[in-house]
GROMACS .gro file of C-alpha atoms in nm:
model
  244
    1MET     CA    1  -1.088  -2.922   2.935
    2PRO     CA    2  -1.471  -2.960   2.903
    3ALA     CA    3  -1.654  -3.287   2.876
    4SER     CA    4  -1.625  -3.455   2.531
    5GLU     CA    5  -1.995  -3.424   2.477
    6PRO     CA    6  -2.296  -3.269   2.654
    7THR     CA    7  -2.321  -3.443   2.994
    8ILE     CA    8  -2.574  -3.444   3.274
    9LEU     CA    9  -2.553  -3.638   3.581
   10ALA     CA   10  -2.912  -3.671   3.744
   11THR     CA   11  -2.921  -3.811   4.084
   12SER     CA   12  -3.064  -3.925   4.417
   13MET     CA   13  -2.723  -3.885   4.568
   14GLY     CA   14  -2.466  -3.630   4.660
   15PHE     CA   15  -2.352  -3.563   5.029
   16PHE     CA   16  -2.301  -3.791   5.310
   17ARG     CA   17  -2.433  -3.663   5.658
   18GLY     CA   18  -2.226  -3.653   5.963
   19ASP     CA   19  -2.366  -3.671   6.318
   20ARG     CA   20  -2.345  -3.322   6.426
   21GLY     CA   21  -2.654  -3.188   6.258
   22PRO     CA   22  -2.795  -3.095   5.932
   23THR     CA   23  -2.485  -2.876   5.817
   24ASP     CA   24  -2.232  -3.158   5.884
   25LEU     CA   25  -2.199  -3.276   5.527
   26ARG     CA   26  -1.900  -3.459   5.320
   27PRO     CA   27  -1.889  -3.506   4.943
   28GLY     CA   28  -1.982  -3.848   4.798
   29PRO     CA   29  -1.797  -4.000   4.541
   30VAL     CA   30  -2.048  -3.861   4.266
   31PHE     CA   31  -1.857  -3.524   4.267
   32GLU     CA   32  -1.540  -3.704   4.173
   33LEU     CA   33  -1.722  -3.868   3.907
   34ALA     CA   34  -1.868  -3.544   3.782
   35ALA     CA   35  -1.496  -3.411   3.779
   36GLU     CA   36  -1.388  -3.707   3.575
   37LEU     CA   37  -1.671  -3.659   3.333
   38ALA     CA   38  -1.569  -3.308   3.281
   39ASP     CA   39  -1.220  -3.404   3.224
   40ALA     CA   40  -1.126  -3.146   3.494
   41GLY     CA   41  -0.772  -3.071   3.621
   42PRO     CA   42  -0.629  -3.116   3.978
   43GLN     CA   43  -0.862  -2.840   4.102
   44PRO     CA   44  -1.211  -2.881   3.961
   45ARG     CA   45  -1.428  -2.573   3.950
   46ILE     CA   46  -1.783  -2.646   4.084
   47CYS     CA   47  -2.060  -2.403   4.120
   48TYR     CA   48  -2.360  -2.471   4.350
   49LEU     CA   49  -2.712  -2.370   4.264
   50GLY     CA   50  -2.950  -2.359   4.552
   51GLN     CA   51  -3.261  -2.176   4.407
   52ALA     CA   52  -3.479  -2.480   4.485
   53VAL     CA   53  -3.455  -2.392   4.849
   54GLY     CA   54  -3.469  -2.014   4.793
   55ASP     CA   55  -3.083  -1.980   4.818
   56GLN     CA   56  -3.098  -2.029   5.182
   57PRO     CA   57  -2.768  -1.892   5.366
   58THR     CA   58  -2.756  -2.206   5.567
   59SER     CA   59  -2.738  -2.432   5.282
   60PHE     CA   60  -2.414  -2.227   5.133
   61THR     CA   61  -2.266  -2.263   5.459
   62ALA     CA   62  -2.316  -2.642   5.484
   63ILE     CA   63  -2.171  -2.671   5.116
   64TYR     CA   64  -1.872  -2.451   5.173
   65GLY     CA   65  -1.787  -2.653   5.484
   66ALA     CA   66  -1.834  -2.990   5.306
   67PHE     CA   67  -1.590  -2.885   5.033
   68ALA     CA   68  -1.332  -2.694   5.245
   69ASP     CA   69  -1.063  -2.974   5.275
   70THR     CA   70  -1.108  -3.113   4.931
   71ARG     CA   71  -0.943  -3.050   4.586
   72PHE     CA   72  -1.270  -2.873   4.461
   73ARG     CA   73  -1.274  -2.481   4.393
   74LEU     CA   74  -1.631  -2.420   4.496
   75SER     CA   75  -1.844  -2.104   4.414
   76HIS     CA   76  -2.217  -2.042   4.427
   77LEU     CA   77  -2.470  -1.864   4.221
   78ALA     CA   78  -2.743  -1.702   4.429
   79LEU     CA   79  -3.051  -1.516   4.261
   80PHE     CA   80  -3.215  -1.401   4.583
   81PRO     CA   81  -3.242  -1.090   4.629
   82MET     CA   82  -3.022  -1.043   4.315
   83PRO     CA   83  -2.747  -1.244   4.139
   84ASN     CA   84  -2.432  -1.241   4.337
   85VAL     CA   85  -2.202  -1.233   4.045
   86GLU     CA   86  -2.193  -0.959   3.791
   87ASP     CA   87  -2.166  -1.197   3.494
   88VAL     CA   88  -2.372  -1.501   3.539
   89ARG     CA   89  -2.313  -1.638   3.208
   90ALA     CA   90  -1.936  -1.590   3.221
   91HIS     CA   91  -1.909  -1.741   3.568
   92LEU     CA   92  -2.111  -2.042   3.474
   93LEU     CA   93  -1.928  -2.110   3.152
   94ALA     CA   94  -1.608  -2.107   3.334
   95GLN     CA   95  -1.704  -2.407   3.556
   96ASP     CA   96  -1.605  -2.774   3.525
   97VAL     CA   97  -1.927  -2.880   3.702
   98ILE     CA   98  -2.258  -2.714   3.795
   99TRP     CA   99  -2.443  -2.874   4.077
  100VAL     CA  100  -2.808  -2.810   4.154
  101GLY     CA  101  -2.946  -2.886   4.511
  102GLY     CA  102  -3.281  -3.022   4.612
  103GLY     CA  103  -3.604  -2.863   4.705
  104SER     CA  104  -3.889  -2.729   4.500
  105VAL     CA  105  -3.827  -2.826   4.114
  106ALA     CA  106  -4.136  -2.617   4.032
  107ASN     CA  107  -3.998  -2.297   4.183
  108LEU     CA  108  -3.656  -2.372   4.062
  109VAL     CA  109  -3.744  -2.384   3.685
  110ALA     CA  110  -3.967  -2.088   3.718
  111LEU     CA  111  -3.706  -1.876   3.866
  112TRP     CA  112  -3.440  -1.990   3.619
  113ARG     CA  113  -3.676  -1.892   3.332
  114VAL     CA  114  -3.731  -1.535   3.487
  115HIS     CA  115  -3.374  -1.503   3.505
  116GLY     CA  116  -3.284  -1.639   3.160
  117LEU     CA  117  -3.078  -1.898   3.351
  118ASP     CA  118  -3.226  -2.183   3.144
  119GLU     CA  119  -3.073  -2.050   2.823
  120ILE     CA  120  -2.749  -2.004   2.987
  121LEU     CA  121  -2.745  -2.356   3.144
  122HIS     CA  122  -2.826  -2.490   2.819
  123GLU     CA  123  -2.529  -2.329   2.661
  124CYS     CA  124  -2.297  -2.451   2.935
  125TRP     CA  125  -2.438  -2.807   2.881
  126GLN     CA  126  -2.357  -2.776   2.503
  127ALA     CA  127  -2.012  -2.622   2.587
  128GLY     CA  128  -1.907  -2.938   2.792
  129VAL     CA  129  -1.968  -2.805   3.148
  130VAL     CA  130  -2.108  -3.103   3.343
  131LEU     CA  131  -2.455  -3.037   3.466
  132GLY     CA  132  -2.558  -3.238   3.784
  133GLY     CA  133  -2.781  -3.233   4.086
  134VAL     CA  134  -3.005  -3.415   4.330
  135SER     CA  135  -3.376  -3.466   4.363
  136ALA     CA  136  -3.509  -3.134   4.226
  137GLY     CA  137  -3.178  -3.083   4.074
  138SER     CA  138  -3.227  -3.411   3.875
  139ILE     CA  139  -3.585  -3.375   3.766
  140CYS     CA  140  -3.537  -3.017   3.631
  141TRP     CA  141  -3.332  -3.152   3.321
  142HIS     CA  142  -3.623  -3.394   3.219
  143VAL     CA  143  -3.975  -3.346   3.111
  144GLY     CA  144  -4.080  -3.364   3.457
  145GLY     CA  145  -4.160  -3.621   3.738
  146ALA     CA  146  -4.315  -3.651   4.075
  147THR     CA  147  -4.295  -3.376   4.305
  148ASP     CA  148  -4.369  -3.244   4.642
  149SER     CA  149  -4.337  -2.875   4.522
  150PHE     CA  150  -4.717  -2.822   4.588
  151GLY     CA  151  -4.756  -2.985   4.917
  152PRO     CA  152  -4.684  -3.307   5.105
  153ARG     CA  153  -4.895  -3.513   4.879
  154LEU     CA  154  -4.686  -3.578   4.571
  155ARG     CA  155  -4.818  -3.460   4.217
  156GLY     CA  156  -4.713  -3.478   3.875
  157PHE     CA  157  -4.481  -3.209   3.727
  158THR     CA  158  -4.445  -3.170   3.363
  159ASP     CA  159  -4.282  -2.828   3.307
  160GLY     CA  160  -3.910  -2.944   3.333
  161LEU     CA  161  -3.643  -2.810   3.099
  162GLY     CA  162  -3.702  -3.117   2.878
  163TRP     CA  163  -3.335  -3.137   2.744
  164LEU     CA  164  -3.364  -3.503   2.859
  165PRO     CA  165  -3.676  -3.647   2.685
  166TYR     CA  166  -3.782  -3.869   2.978
  167GLY     CA  167  -3.953  -3.849   3.299
  168ASN     CA  168  -3.755  -3.865   3.616
  169GLY     CA  169  -3.828  -4.036   3.943
  170VAL     CA  170  -3.619  -3.963   4.263
  171HIS     CA  171  -3.598  -4.112   4.605
  172TYR     CA  172  -3.765  -4.422   4.457
  173ASP     CA  173  -3.697  -4.656   4.753
  174SER     CA  174  -3.725  -4.396   5.042
  175GLU     CA  175  -4.076  -4.236   4.991
  176GLY     CA  176  -4.379  -4.447   4.944
  177GLN     CA  177  -4.568  -4.225   4.707
  178ARG     CA  178  -4.287  -4.212   4.439
  179ARG     CA  179  -4.317  -4.557   4.274
  180PRO     CA  180  -4.689  -4.555   4.236
  181LEU     CA  181  -4.728  -4.217   4.118
  182MET     CA  182  -4.452  -4.258   3.863
  183HIS     CA  183  -4.621  -4.566   3.730
  184GLU     CA  184  -4.949  -4.375   3.720
  185LEU     CA  185  -4.796  -4.087   3.522
  186VAL     CA  186  -4.634  -4.306   3.269
  187GLY     CA  187  -4.926  -4.530   3.235
  188ASP     CA  188  -5.187  -4.238   3.161
  189GLU     CA  189  -4.920  -4.070   2.933
  190THR     CA  190  -4.874  -3.768   3.135
  191LEU     CA  191  -4.483  -3.852   3.132
  192PRO     CA  192  -4.295  -4.049   2.865
  193THR     CA  193  -4.066  -4.350   2.954
  194SER     CA  194  -3.909  -4.245   3.276
  195HIS     CA  195  -3.584  -4.318   3.462
  196CYS     CA  196  -3.588  -4.335   3.828
  197THR     CA  197  -3.321  -4.378   4.107
  198ASP     CA  198  -3.324  -4.513   4.447
  199ASP     CA  199  -3.141  -4.302   4.712
  200GLY     CA  200  -2.767  -4.328   4.654
  201VAL     CA  201  -2.813  -4.387   4.279
  202GLY     CA  202  -2.732  -4.153   3.973
  203LEU     CA  203  -2.788  -4.163   3.608
  204VAL     CA  204  -2.524  -4.037   3.349
  205TYR     CA  205  -2.633  -3.900   3.029
  206ARG     CA  206  -2.424  -3.814   2.729
  207GLY     CA  207  -2.616  -3.608   2.494
  208THR     CA  208  -2.974  -3.748   2.563
  209ARG     CA  209  -2.852  -4.108   2.577
  210LEU     CA  210  -2.853  -4.277   2.929
  211VAL     CA  211  -2.508  -4.445   2.930
  212GLU     CA  212  -2.498  -4.586   3.277
  213ALA     CA  213  -2.630  -4.578   3.633
  214VAL     CA  214  -2.391  -4.535   3.918
  215ALA     CA  215  -2.434  -4.584   4.305
  216ASP     CA  216  -2.252  -4.483   4.625
  217ARG     CA  217  -2.374  -4.781   4.833
  218GLU     CA  218  -2.480  -5.155   4.795
  219GLY     CA  219  -2.824  -5.281   4.748
  220VAL     CA  220  -2.974  -4.986   4.532
  221SER     CA  221  -3.082  -4.971   4.189
  222ALA     CA  222  -3.202  -4.738   3.879
  223TYR     CA  223  -3.530  -4.820   3.689
  224GLU     CA  224  -3.675  -4.765   3.359
  225VAL     CA  225  -4.062  -4.724   3.373
  226SER     CA  226  -4.230  -4.760   3.028
  227ARG     CA  227  -4.592  -4.797   2.901
  228GLY     CA  228  -4.649  -5.116   2.688
  229ALA     CA  229  -4.857  -5.115   2.375
  230ASP     CA  230  -5.143  -5.270   2.572
  231GLY     CA  231  -5.142  -4.972   2.826
  232SER     CA  232  -4.951  -5.191   3.094
  233VAL     CA  233  -4.670  -5.022   3.290
  234ARG     CA  234  -4.344  -5.202   3.293
  235GLU     CA  235  -4.054  -5.138   3.516
  236ALA     CA  236  -3.700  -5.281   3.431
  237VAL     CA  237  -3.405  -5.264   3.681
  238ILE     CA  238  -3.085  -5.076   3.564
  239ALA     CA  239  -2.794  -5.218   3.762
  240PRO     CA  240  -2.568  -4.944   3.876
  241ARG     CA  241  -2.197  -4.940   3.885
  242LEU     CA  242  -2.064  -4.903   4.245
  243LEU     CA  243  -1.842  -4.591   4.291
  244GLY     CA  244  -1.528  -4.620   4.486
   0.00000   0.00000   0.00000
């Protein structure tokens, strides 16, 4: 059964890392939440999209390893050097959850548009497939956010898909440039009111409504950054629900 209404899970969370290197991953509780939101059955179908890092084979290896002993039925969609499935639309519409990995949000949405994937993903969203992701895979659904797509100095990005009519800030507590730049972008009206997440936090949207924040650890928060009538920037904490 699909989600009861269009649902996006936009996060700074996803996998927990082990101590055996960058490919030693295990899924965090956000994936069980995604399956719940999708009203999935006992073997949720989840498709991983890794275009934000150029469909690196090592990222697919890590993701398949992470889900190997879980109830999830994992697949992936690669676009380099060509799509790895014959009917991209049918494959994505058959999923319960589509999860987008982090990397370059600017390259991600540009590539999707070249392949018409933006239109297919919008159809999936409207059909009740839960769309989710981390970092670039969070910003992409919004108007834009702060990104390192263009170099180590963060810059504003305003070419997101825009289905969620807000800005989006990720890694809000772990990268020092993030908070001041999001305040600047909202203050000068480059971005509209924005929703931001510390590491370990996600945002659940039903339609375009933010319905809750969730967390996979204690001591973290989500935030709403808005511009007042006098031009001042305000930041309000959104307390997350701790996932089991």
